[in-house]
Short mmCIF file of C-alpha atoms in Angstrom, two decimals:
data_model
loop_
_atom_site.label_atom_id
_atom_site.label_comp_id
_atom_site.label_asym_id
_atom_site.label_seq_id
_atom_site.Cartn_x
_atom_site.Cartn_y
_atom_site.Cartn_z
CA MET A 28 -11.55 -71.52 49.86
CA SER A 29 -10.34 -69.19 46.88
CA THR A 30 -7.36 -69.84 44.60
CA ILE A 31 -4.46 -67.16 43.53
CA PRO A 32 -6.42 -66.79 40.06
CA ASP A 33 -9.34 -65.79 42.51
CA LEU A 34 -7.52 -63.32 44.38
CA LEU A 35 -5.90 -61.41 41.23
CA ASP A 36 -9.44 -61.34 39.60
CA ARG A 37 -11.15 -59.64 42.54
CA CYS A 38 -7.97 -56.88 42.74
CA ALA A 39 -9.33 -53.21 41.75
CA ALA A 40 -7.60 -52.98 38.73
CA GLU A 41 -6.12 -49.44 39.02
CA ARG A 42 -4.00 -50.57 41.72
CA GLU A 43 -0.10 -51.71 41.15
CA VAL A 44 2.93 -53.57 41.37
CA VAL A 45 6.09 -51.43 41.01
CA PHE A 46 9.46 -52.80 40.16
CA PRO A 47 12.87 -50.77 39.33
CA ASP A 48 12.12 -52.21 35.60
CA GLY A 49 8.51 -51.41 35.41
CA ARG A 50 5.03 -50.93 36.76
CA LEU A 51 1.89 -52.67 35.97
CA ARG A 52 -1.60 -52.21 37.46
CA TYR A 53 -3.15 -55.18 38.52
CA GLY A 54 -5.99 -55.15 35.57
CA GLU A 55 -2.88 -55.37 33.10
CA ILE A 56 -1.30 -58.09 35.30
CA ALA A 57 -4.35 -60.11 35.06
CA ALA A 58 -4.17 -59.42 30.91
CA GLU A 59 -0.84 -60.60 30.95
CA ALA A 60 -1.50 -63.39 33.13
CA ARG A 61 -4.16 -64.71 30.85
CA ARG A 62 -1.70 -64.28 27.69
CA LEU A 63 0.81 -66.18 29.32
CA ALA A 64 -1.20 -69.08 30.06
CA GLY A 65 -2.66 -69.21 26.55
CA SER A 66 1.14 -69.58 25.47
CA LEU A 67 2.13 -71.93 27.86
CA TRP A 68 -1.05 -74.42 26.83
CA ALA A 69 0.28 -73.85 23.43
CA ARG A 70 3.66 -75.56 24.32
CA GLY A 71 2.43 -78.38 26.18
CA ILE A 72 2.07 -77.22 29.48
CA ARG A 73 -0.90 -78.40 31.65
CA PRO A 74 -2.35 -77.78 34.86
CA GLY A 75 -0.10 -79.70 37.57
CA ASP A 76 2.82 -79.37 35.57
CA HIS A 77 6.16 -77.70 37.04
CA VAL A 78 7.24 -74.67 35.49
CA GLY A 79 10.62 -73.05 36.67
CA VAL A 80 11.23 -69.06 36.83
CA LEU A 81 15.04 -67.78 36.91
CA VAL A 82 14.98 -64.28 37.11
CA PRO A 83 17.26 -62.12 39.05
CA GLY A 84 14.50 -59.60 40.03
CA GLY A 85 11.96 -57.68 38.18
CA ILE A 86 8.59 -57.39 37.25
CA ALA A 87 8.53 -60.45 35.33
CA SER A 88 9.29 -62.41 38.21
CA VAL A 89 5.21 -61.50 39.48
CA THR A 90 3.66 -61.72 36.10
CA THR A 91 4.97 -64.98 35.01
CA TRP A 92 4.04 -66.61 38.38
CA LEU A 93 0.46 -65.42 38.23
CA GLY A 94 0.00 -66.96 34.48
CA ILE A 95 1.61 -70.01 35.28
CA ALA A 96 -0.94 -70.09 38.53
CA TYR A 97 -3.91 -69.24 36.11
CA LEU A 98 -3.55 -72.13 34.22
CA GLY A 99 -3.42 -74.22 37.29
CA ALA A 100 0.61 -75.22 36.86
CA VAL A 101 2.93 -75.20 39.56
CA THR A 102 5.58 -72.18 40.02
CA VAL A 103 9.28 -73.37 41.18
CA PRO A 104 10.91 -70.13 41.70
CA VAL A 105 15.04 -70.55 41.47
CA ASN A 106 17.85 -68.72 43.28
CA PRO A 107 19.63 -66.89 40.72
CA ARG A 108 22.51 -66.69 42.82
CA LEU A 109 23.21 -70.75 42.54
CA LYS A 110 26.03 -72.18 40.95
CA ALA A 111 26.00 -74.39 38.19
CA ALA A 112 25.73 -77.76 40.19
CA GLU A 113 23.12 -76.39 42.46
CA LEU A 114 21.13 -75.15 39.64
CA ALA A 115 21.08 -78.46 37.73
CA TYR A 116 20.21 -80.19 40.78
CA VAL A 117 16.93 -78.30 41.58
CA VAL A 118 15.98 -77.67 37.92
CA GLU A 119 16.51 -81.89 37.73
CA HIS A 120 14.76 -82.16 41.43
CA ALA A 121 11.65 -80.06 40.65
CA ASP A 122 10.73 -81.94 37.60
CA LEU A 123 10.76 -78.85 35.78
CA ARG A 124 8.51 -79.13 32.24
CA LEU A 125 9.58 -75.55 31.33
CA LEU A 126 11.95 -72.76 32.68
CA PHE A 127 11.56 -69.14 32.23
CA ALA A 128 15.04 -67.16 32.57
CA ASP A 129 16.65 -63.98 31.97
CA THR A 130 18.98 -64.14 29.29
CA THR A 131 22.03 -62.66 31.46
CA LEU A 132 21.78 -66.55 32.93
CA GLY A 133 22.50 -68.17 30.10
CA PRO A 134 26.36 -68.98 30.54
CA VAL A 135 25.20 -70.19 34.33
CA LEU A 136 22.56 -72.58 32.67
CA ALA A 137 24.61 -73.77 29.86
CA SER A 138 27.15 -74.66 32.37
CA ALA A 139 24.35 -76.67 34.48
CA LEU A 140 22.57 -78.02 31.62
CA PRO A 141 25.14 -79.72 29.18
CA GLY A 142 23.79 -80.53 25.85
CA LEU A 143 22.01 -77.19 25.06
CA ALA A 144 21.84 -76.94 21.56
CA PRO A 145 19.50 -74.64 18.76
CA SER A 146 16.58 -77.08 18.43
CA SER A 147 12.75 -77.20 18.82
CA GLY A 148 13.12 -79.20 22.24
CA LEU A 149 15.58 -80.23 24.53
CA SER A 150 17.11 -83.65 25.22
CA LEU A 151 19.31 -83.19 28.25
CA ARG A 152 20.56 -86.20 30.35
CA VAL A 153 20.65 -83.90 33.42
CA ALA A 154 17.52 -82.87 33.25
CA PRO A 155 15.52 -85.14 31.01
CA VAL A 156 11.51 -83.99 31.68
CA LEU A 157 12.63 -80.29 30.55
CA ARG A 158 10.93 -79.07 27.50
CA ALA A 159 12.16 -75.90 26.81
CA ILE A 160 13.86 -73.02 28.50
CA VAL A 161 12.18 -69.38 27.67
CA ALA A 162 13.58 -66.11 27.85
CA VAL A 163 11.57 -63.67 29.91
CA ASP A 164 13.36 -60.50 28.61
CA ASP A 165 13.74 -59.04 25.21
CA GLY A 166 17.77 -59.92 25.22
CA PRO A 167 18.96 -62.22 22.40
CA ALA A 168 17.98 -65.74 23.44
CA PRO A 169 21.00 -68.01 23.95
CA ALA A 170 21.36 -71.13 22.21
CA GLY A 171 18.90 -73.96 22.79
CA TRP A 172 16.41 -71.24 24.23
CA LEU A 173 12.78 -70.03 23.01
CA SER A 174 12.79 -66.08 22.74
CA ARG A 175 10.53 -64.19 24.26
CA ALA A 176 8.72 -63.12 20.79
CA ALA A 177 8.71 -67.16 19.79
CA PHE A 178 7.08 -68.15 22.50
CA SER A 179 4.23 -65.28 22.58
CA ALA A 180 3.62 -66.16 18.89
CA SER A 181 1.30 -69.58 19.77
CA SER A 182 -1.57 -69.51 22.14
CA ALA A 183 -4.55 -71.56 23.12
CA ASP A 184 -7.47 -70.27 22.11
CA ALA A 185 -9.71 -67.97 24.77
CA ALA A 186 -11.93 -70.89 25.50
CA THR A 187 -9.23 -73.44 26.69
CA VAL A 188 -7.70 -70.79 28.80
CA THR A 189 -10.88 -69.97 30.30
CA ALA A 190 -11.81 -73.59 31.20
CA ALA A 191 -8.59 -74.23 32.58
CA ARG A 192 -8.78 -71.34 34.86
CA ALA A 193 -12.38 -72.66 35.84
CA GLY A 194 -10.31 -75.83 36.74
CA VAL A 195 -8.06 -74.50 39.08
CA ARG A 196 -9.08 -75.59 42.64
CA ALA A 197 -7.90 -74.61 46.12
CA GLY A 198 -5.83 -77.83 46.98
CA ASP A 199 -4.10 -77.75 43.84
CA PRO A 200 -0.56 -77.52 44.42
CA ALA A 201 0.71 -73.99 43.01
CA LEU A 202 4.50 -73.52 44.49
CA ILE A 203 7.55 -75.26 45.23
CA LEU A 204 9.71 -73.07 47.43
CA TYR A 205 13.00 -74.48 47.96
CA THR A 206 14.53 -74.16 51.25
CA SER A 207 18.02 -72.05 51.34
CA GLY A 208 20.28 -74.74 51.74
CA THR A 209 22.18 -73.24 54.76
CA THR A 210 23.06 -76.73 56.06
CA ALA A 211 22.21 -79.06 53.56
CA ARG A 212 20.65 -79.81 50.14
CA PRO A 213 18.20 -77.81 49.62
CA HIS A 214 14.32 -79.19 50.08
CA GLY A 215 11.17 -78.36 48.00
CA CYS A 216 8.26 -77.54 49.93
CA VAL A 217 4.93 -77.94 48.00
CA HIS A 218 2.17 -75.17 48.71
CA ASP A 219 -1.21 -75.32 47.31
CA ASN A 220 -3.82 -72.35 46.40
CA ALA A 221 -5.44 -72.42 49.78
CA SER A 222 -2.46 -72.15 51.60
CA LEU A 223 -1.34 -69.27 49.54
CA VAL A 224 -4.37 -67.18 49.46
CA ALA A 225 -4.74 -68.18 53.55
CA GLU A 226 -1.32 -66.62 54.25
CA GLY A 227 -2.18 -63.71 52.24
CA GLU A 228 -5.59 -62.67 54.08
CA ALA A 229 -4.01 -63.05 57.61
CA VAL A 230 -0.99 -61.51 56.91
CA ALA A 231 -3.31 -58.51 55.12
CA GLU A 232 -5.53 -58.82 58.32
CA ARG A 233 -2.85 -58.40 61.32
CA LEU A 234 -1.13 -55.77 59.64
CA GLY A 235 -4.28 -53.84 59.01
CA LEU A 236 -3.55 -53.32 55.27
CA THR A 237 -6.16 -51.52 53.23
CA SER A 238 -6.41 -50.42 49.34
CA GLU A 239 -4.72 -47.13 50.12
CA ASP A 240 -1.39 -49.02 51.20
CA ARG A 241 1.96 -49.29 49.82
CA PHE A 242 3.88 -52.48 50.61
CA TRP A 243 7.52 -52.63 50.54
CA THR A 244 9.88 -55.45 50.62
CA ALA A 245 13.60 -56.21 49.13
CA LEU A 246 13.19 -59.87 49.65
CA PRO A 247 13.61 -62.07 46.78
CA MET A 248 10.89 -63.63 44.33
CA PHE A 249 12.51 -66.83 45.02
CA HIS A 250 11.99 -66.47 48.99
CA CYS A 251 8.90 -66.84 50.90
CA GLY A 252 8.80 -63.61 52.04
CA GLY A 253 8.69 -61.86 48.49
CA TYR A 254 5.61 -64.10 48.19
CA ASP A 255 4.19 -63.07 51.41
CA VAL A 256 4.11 -59.65 50.29
CA VAL A 257 2.39 -60.01 46.99
CA LEU A 258 -0.11 -62.20 48.53
CA ALA A 259 -0.81 -59.82 51.42
CA ALA A 260 -1.25 -56.77 48.64
CA LEU A 261 -3.37 -59.16 46.57
CA ALA A 262 -5.60 -60.15 49.60
CA ALA A 263 -6.05 -56.34 50.58
CA GLY A 264 -5.85 -54.96 47.05
CA CYS A 265 -3.29 -52.43 47.80
CA ALA A 266 0.05 -51.73 45.92
CA MET A 267 3.11 -53.51 46.06
CA VAL A 268 6.73 -52.20 45.72
CA HIS A 269 9.95 -54.27 45.27
CA THR A 270 13.44 -53.16 45.07
CA GLY A 271 14.46 -56.07 42.64
CA PRO A 272 17.79 -57.09 42.89
CA PHE A 273 18.91 -55.13 46.36
CA GLU A 274 20.66 -51.78 46.35
CA PRO A 275 20.63 -49.81 49.21
CA GLY A 276 20.32 -46.23 47.83
CA LEU A 277 17.77 -47.50 45.51
CA ALA A 278 15.78 -48.88 48.21
CA LEU A 279 15.66 -45.85 50.16
CA ARG A 280 14.43 -43.64 47.37
CA GLN A 281 11.92 -46.17 46.52
CA LEU A 282 10.44 -46.12 50.11
CA SER A 283 10.19 -42.24 50.05
CA GLU A 284 9.19 -41.55 46.26
CA GLU A 285 6.70 -44.42 46.42
CA ARG A 286 5.45 -43.33 49.59
CA CYS A 287 5.60 -46.88 51.09
CA THR A 288 3.48 -47.56 54.45
CA VAL A 289 4.44 -50.63 55.39
CA ALA A 290 8.13 -52.58 55.08
CA PHE A 291 9.23 -55.53 55.19
CA PRO A 292 12.83 -55.67 54.99
CA ALA A 293 13.13 -58.65 57.48
CA PHE A 294 16.72 -59.39 58.00
CA GLU A 295 19.32 -57.12 59.04
CA THR A 296 21.67 -57.77 56.20
CA ILE A 297 19.12 -55.80 54.35
CA TRP A 298 17.71 -53.11 56.78
CA LEU A 299 21.06 -51.85 58.58
CA ARG A 300 22.74 -51.20 55.10
CA VAL A 301 19.23 -48.83 54.40
CA LEU A 302 19.65 -47.20 57.87
CA ASP A 303 23.11 -46.68 57.48
CA HIS A 304 23.19 -45.40 54.14
CA PRO A 305 24.26 -41.63 54.27
CA GLU A 306 21.16 -40.29 52.64
CA PHE A 307 18.86 -41.80 55.05
CA PRO A 308 19.12 -38.73 57.63
CA ARG A 309 17.76 -36.52 54.70
CA THR A 310 15.07 -38.92 53.26
CA ASP A 311 11.50 -38.26 53.85
CA LEU A 312 9.82 -41.55 55.14
CA SER A 313 6.76 -39.95 56.55
CA ALA A 314 4.44 -42.36 55.02
CA LEU A 315 6.02 -44.99 56.72
CA ARG A 316 3.69 -46.65 59.64
CA LEU A 317 5.11 -50.64 60.14
CA VAL A 318 8.06 -51.78 59.49
CA LEU A 319 8.88 -56.08 60.15
CA ASN A 320 12.09 -57.27 60.91
CA VAL A 321 13.61 -60.04 63.04
CA GLY A 322 16.64 -60.12 65.27
CA ALA A 323 18.18 -59.83 68.64
CA PRO A 324 16.25 -57.73 71.01
CA GLU A 325 19.38 -55.58 71.42
CA ARG A 326 19.34 -54.72 67.41
CA LEU A 327 15.39 -54.81 67.09
CA ARG A 328 15.50 -51.88 69.81
CA ALA A 329 18.27 -49.89 68.18
CA MET A 330 16.73 -50.12 64.99
CA GLN A 331 13.21 -48.88 66.11
CA ALA A 332 14.54 -45.83 67.46
CA ARG A 333 15.84 -44.93 64.35
CA ILE A 334 12.57 -45.11 62.46
CA ALA A 335 10.17 -43.76 64.92
CA PRO A 336 7.43 -42.93 64.74
CA ALA A 337 7.02 -45.85 62.68
CA VAL A 338 6.33 -49.11 64.37
CA GLN A 339 8.72 -52.09 64.10
CA MET A 340 7.18 -55.32 64.71
CA SER A 341 8.96 -58.87 64.51
CA SER A 342 7.63 -62.00 63.18
CA LEU A 343 8.56 -66.25 62.97
CA GLY A 344 7.94 -68.18 60.40
CA SER A 345 9.89 -70.82 57.68
CA THR A 346 9.34 -71.77 54.15
CA GLU A 347 7.33 -74.40 55.45
CA SER A 348 4.71 -72.06 56.91
CA LEU A 349 4.86 -69.97 53.73
CA GLY A 350 6.73 -67.12 55.77
CA PHE A 351 4.72 -65.73 58.46
CA CYS A 352 3.38 -68.07 61.10
CA CYS A 353 3.46 -65.72 64.21
CA VAL A 354 3.19 -61.73 63.89
CA GLY A 355 3.43 -58.65 66.23
CA SER A 356 0.79 -56.36 66.98
CA PRO A 357 1.51 -52.59 66.30
CA ASP A 358 -0.66 -52.10 69.75
CA ASP A 359 2.06 -54.38 71.88
CA PRO A 360 4.56 -51.84 73.67
CA ALA A 361 7.80 -51.22 72.33
CA ASP A 362 9.50 -54.06 74.40
CA VAL A 363 7.24 -56.57 73.84
CA ARG A 364 7.69 -56.10 70.15
CA ALA A 365 11.30 -56.27 70.60
CA THR A 366 11.65 -59.27 72.73
CA THR A 367 8.86 -61.25 71.10
CA SER A 368 7.78 -62.50 67.50
CA GLY A 369 3.90 -61.74 68.55
CA LYS A 370 0.89 -64.35 68.22
CA VAL A 371 0.28 -66.86 65.97
CA LEU A 372 -2.07 -65.72 62.88
CA PRO A 373 -5.45 -66.89 62.96
CA HIS A 374 -4.81 -69.29 60.35
CA MET A 375 -2.59 -71.15 61.93
CA GLU A 376 -1.80 -73.17 65.72
CA VAL A 377 1.51 -73.55 67.28
CA ARG A 378 2.71 -75.32 70.16
CA VAL A 379 6.08 -75.59 72.17
CA VAL A 380 6.95 -78.83 73.34
CA ASP A 381 10.00 -81.12 74.68
CA PRO A 382 12.53 -81.63 72.03
CA ALA A 383 12.73 -85.33 72.93
CA THR A 384 9.64 -86.44 74.09
CA ARG A 385 7.45 -83.87 72.12
CA ALA A 386 5.29 -83.20 75.05
CA PRO A 387 3.65 -79.97 75.26
CA VAL A 388 5.66 -77.75 78.03
CA PRO A 389 4.07 -74.53 80.18
CA ALA A 390 4.42 -70.92 79.26
CA GLY A 391 7.62 -69.80 80.46
CA THR A 392 9.49 -73.24 79.57
CA ARG A 393 11.87 -73.19 76.15
CA GLY A 394 11.02 -75.66 73.65
CA GLU A 395 10.69 -76.76 70.16
CA LEU A 396 8.09 -74.93 67.97
CA GLN A 397 5.64 -76.95 66.02
CA PHE A 398 2.82 -75.50 63.97
CA ARG A 399 -0.19 -76.65 61.68
CA GLY A 400 -2.66 -74.85 60.16
CA ALA A 401 -3.84 -73.89 56.47
CA SER A 402 -0.40 -72.29 55.38
CA ARG A 403 1.63 -75.51 56.23
CA PHE A 404 3.22 -76.86 53.46
CA SER A 405 1.85 -80.20 52.36
CA HIS A 406 4.96 -82.41 51.92
CA TYR A 407 8.89 -82.19 50.66
CA HIS A 408 8.72 -82.60 46.80
CA ARG A 409 10.34 -86.37 46.00
CA ASP A 410 11.00 -86.85 49.89
CA PRO A 411 8.59 -89.15 51.45
CA ALA A 412 10.61 -90.23 54.47
CA LEU A 413 11.70 -86.66 55.31
CA THR A 414 8.24 -85.49 54.98
CA ALA A 415 7.38 -88.37 57.45
CA GLU A 416 10.05 -87.45 59.80
CA ARG A 417 9.12 -83.77 60.25
CA LEU A 418 5.17 -84.08 60.09
CA ASP A 419 3.53 -86.15 62.75
CA PRO A 420 0.04 -88.21 62.12
CA ALA A 421 -1.99 -85.36 63.73
CA GLY A 422 -0.27 -82.73 61.39
CA TRP A 423 2.04 -80.70 63.32
CA PHE A 424 5.62 -79.82 61.91
CA SER A 425 8.30 -79.94 64.03
CA THR A 426 10.10 -76.70 62.91
CA GLY A 427 14.02 -77.06 64.99
CA ASP A 428 13.42 -73.44 66.28
CA LEU A 429 13.91 -73.27 70.14
CA VAL A 430 11.31 -70.90 71.63
CA VAL A 431 9.60 -69.61 74.67
CA ALA A 432 5.88 -68.67 74.98
CA ASP A 433 5.07 -66.18 77.20
CA PRO A 434 1.44 -66.21 79.29
CA ALA A 435 -0.41 -64.52 76.49
CA GLY A 436 0.89 -66.65 73.96
CA ARG A 437 3.92 -64.68 72.43
CA LEU A 438 6.72 -66.32 70.82
CA SER A 439 10.24 -65.56 71.72
CA PHE A 440 12.65 -66.92 69.14
CA VAL A 441 15.64 -68.67 71.41
CA SER A 442 18.01 -70.41 68.73
CA ARG A 443 17.81 -72.99 65.98
CA LEU A 444 18.27 -76.42 67.99
CA LYS A 445 21.06 -77.19 65.65
CA ASP A 446 22.63 -73.75 66.28
CA MET A 447 23.25 -74.67 69.72
CA LEU A 448 26.78 -74.57 70.67
CA LYS A 449 28.19 -77.39 73.09
CA VAL A 450 31.09 -75.32 75.06
CA GLY A 451 32.40 -77.56 77.98
CA GLY A 452 29.06 -79.67 78.31
CA GLU A 453 26.94 -75.95 78.46
CA ASN A 454 24.50 -75.35 76.04
CA VAL A 455 25.16 -71.67 74.60
CA SER A 456 22.83 -70.40 71.93
CA ALA A 457 24.62 -68.50 68.87
CA ALA A 458 21.48 -65.85 68.86
CA GLU A 459 22.18 -64.97 72.57
CA VAL A 460 26.00 -64.47 71.83
CA GLU A 461 24.98 -62.54 68.56
CA GLY A 462 22.30 -60.57 70.67
CA CYS A 463 25.01 -59.24 72.93
CA LEU A 464 27.52 -58.36 70.54
CA ALA A 465 25.05 -56.38 68.75
CA GLY A 466 24.74 -53.82 71.72
CA HIS A 467 27.94 -52.69 70.87
CA PRO A 468 28.10 -49.42 68.89
CA ALA A 469 30.44 -50.54 66.29
CA CYS A 470 28.98 -54.09 65.28
CA GLY A 471 26.89 -54.16 62.18
CA VAL A 472 25.87 -57.65 60.90
CA VAL A 473 27.21 -60.66 63.79
CA GLN A 474 27.11 -64.33 63.00
CA VAL A 475 28.42 -66.58 65.66
CA VAL A 476 29.23 -70.61 64.99
CA ALA A 477 31.29 -73.06 66.74
CA ALA A 478 35.11 -73.61 66.77
CA PRO A 479 36.44 -76.83 67.62
CA ASP A 480 38.47 -76.73 71.05
CA ALA A 481 40.44 -79.40 72.82
CA ARG A 482 39.63 -78.81 76.08
CA LEU A 483 36.22 -77.51 75.75
CA GLY A 484 34.90 -79.29 72.85
CA GLU A 485 33.68 -76.28 70.95
CA VAL A 486 33.81 -72.68 71.57
CA ALA A 487 32.08 -69.62 70.20
CA ALA A 488 33.54 -67.80 67.32
CA ALA A 489 32.23 -64.31 65.88
CA PHE A 490 32.08 -63.14 62.60
CA ILE A 491 31.52 -59.09 62.33
CA GLN A 492 30.94 -56.36 60.25
CA LEU A 493 31.31 -53.19 61.46
CA ARG A 494 29.22 -50.72 60.64
CA PRO A 495 30.27 -48.05 58.08
CA GLY A 496 32.92 -45.81 59.73
CA ALA A 497 33.07 -47.77 62.91
CA HIS A 498 36.33 -49.35 64.64
CA ALA A 499 36.70 -51.99 66.94
CA THR A 500 39.26 -54.26 67.83
CA GLU A 501 38.73 -58.01 68.79
CA ARG A 502 39.95 -57.48 72.43
CA ALA A 503 37.28 -54.63 72.68
CA LEU A 504 34.23 -56.77 71.59
CA ILE A 505 35.66 -59.78 73.68
CA ASP A 506 35.56 -56.97 76.87
CA HIS A 507 32.06 -55.98 75.73
CA CYS A 508 30.73 -59.59 76.31
CA LEU A 509 32.68 -60.27 79.60
CA GLY A 510 30.42 -59.28 82.70
CA ARG A 511 27.28 -59.22 80.09
CA ILE A 512 27.09 -62.96 79.48
CA ALA A 513 28.83 -65.99 81.03
CA THR A 514 32.40 -66.44 80.37
CA PHE A 515 31.89 -69.91 78.97
CA LYS A 516 29.65 -67.92 76.23
CA VAL A 517 31.69 -65.17 75.18
CA PRO A 518 33.52 -65.56 71.77
CA ARG A 519 37.20 -66.92 71.74
CA TYR A 520 37.51 -65.89 68.31
CA ILE A 521 36.36 -62.49 66.76
CA ARG A 522 36.51 -61.98 62.80
CA PHE A 523 35.91 -59.22 61.18
CA VAL A 524 34.48 -59.39 57.67
CA THR A 525 33.08 -57.22 54.62
CA ASP A 526 30.89 -59.69 52.94
CA TRP A 527 29.16 -62.93 53.61
CA PRO A 528 28.76 -66.31 52.08
CA MET A 529 24.65 -66.16 51.64
CA SER A 530 22.29 -68.63 50.44
CA GLY A 531 19.34 -66.18 49.22
CA THR A 532 18.89 -64.15 52.14
CA LYS A 533 20.34 -66.20 55.12
CA VAL A 534 23.85 -66.26 55.77
CA GLN A 535 25.35 -69.76 55.06
CA LYS A 536 26.78 -70.10 58.89
CA PHE A 537 28.45 -73.77 57.68
CA ARG A 538 30.72 -72.10 55.66
CA LEU A 539 31.43 -69.77 58.46
CA ARG A 540 32.44 -72.82 60.45
CA GLU A 541 34.70 -74.35 57.84
CA VAL A 542 36.83 -70.77 57.43
CA ILE A 543 37.58 -70.62 61.24
CA THR A 544 38.14 -74.45 61.53
CA GLU A 545 40.64 -74.33 58.49
CA GLU A 546 42.33 -71.24 59.77
CA LEU A 547 42.58 -72.88 63.10
CA ARG A 548 43.91 -76.06 61.46
CA ALA A 549 46.53 -74.16 59.54
CA ALA A 550 47.77 -72.33 62.42
CA GLY A 551 48.12 -75.32 64.60
CA ILE A 552 45.75 -73.95 67.27
CA THR A 553 43.77 -76.55 69.17
CA GLU A 554 42.81 -74.75 72.35
CA ALA A 555 41.21 -71.49 72.43
CA PRO A 556 42.53 -68.82 74.83
CA ARG A 557 41.52 -68.53 78.30
CA LEU A 558 39.10 -65.94 79.86
CA SER A 559 37.60 -64.67 83.08
CA SER A 560 34.57 -62.00 83.87
CA ARG A 561 37.64 -59.85 85.29
CA SER A 562 39.92 -59.84 82.41
CA THR A 563 40.77 -61.06 79.16
CA GLU A 564 44.39 -61.80 80.30
CA GLN A 565 43.36 -64.00 83.00
CA THR A 566 42.70 -67.60 82.77
CA GLY A 567 39.90 -69.42 83.91
#
């Protein structure tokens, strides 16, 4: 089995990694990784130590990770959107020995880590293991930080770095990815070198990547999807192109000017903003052959129509599977690509089980997705109880995703088990209601949550961001759903929004539930309007 340094060393030196703030060839990245590994050693970092990377987005997010990996230390990417208390939790929980950070994040770090002071070391009650914060950019280093120049001034000798690199093993931990925290405290998923390499090679194979491809993403480098793209590019020896902090106009220009061939926007919160950009109809995307997205079938069909002749496929996975677990095939018919997430990647196994008994269910039957295999995480950091709860003795991980498999083994996502509403005793999938609303031409991003209801227990409430220039009323969207889905599934409340509470790439649905719950409480509303399939004005 290979390691991350092995992947880097076997890449053609002239292929490149591109960010808005710079581009480097793989040969230059390898040299930078060796240099950074030497400086880490000189600062007391050893194989197995945990090193955080807090970067809003830029080429340093890749070079820093690869330098840490070259030494055999463990990278912990940290979401720069975290607030002070959230940031303090991750820094402490991850046992960070050193933290690389962008100087623009000085104020939030000062709030998160009280006690920072100009000194040669840190002594922090909130993060007692942390030895230093190192600036990754050339801005003025905040009090208590090491500047980039000061950090680079010391280095271990070449023989020490070479020996450390030679000691990296496939089974050594390499990456701790914190889950998005959309419903609870984030959990640290530990992945080893073998997990990362297997994922990169499997994704490269399924997508048919060659050294001539240019793989694009806007997914941040604290998200498993960002690492998936780098790993697949390293495995295939092809270029990787990244937007840095996402901006739709920049993303569109990159896709065109960099002649990107494969794109992984993944989420409609990203891709719809690119498709709806005023310059999209005039932008040359003729180099694009594959696009990977997830979403409701109605939304995927609409997006496919706008990017033809490029082929759109879907996928399924989680942080615990390092992102991709199942991926579609470009050879599948268009409707199969819109309605399924494809087959399991060759390095993984999946099965669909009854959520209560854990017994496998036949094709065509809804059940909980379980997986195991080479890119399954090894454990949750500092949480053996949760690890034991989610991983059974045979190595199967219970995802909490409700799926159905077709006879060919392709999986279709139904809903999160915890994203099911109970309306008057009937199970309602939020994803199904979102898909129905997504079929309305005015709807952009749609998120459905439960609203409390005295009569039915809970009912659907939809938060909707309209497409640019589009108009719709609450009544019109409720009428759109009536007759298309059962009346008990139809949203009783529609709320229009212009932005979302986000955790990385995901909408924080629990915050939307809080919004609608508080609104109804403040208005004294305990029971939703009654509907029928004939008219929104009739009760039923």
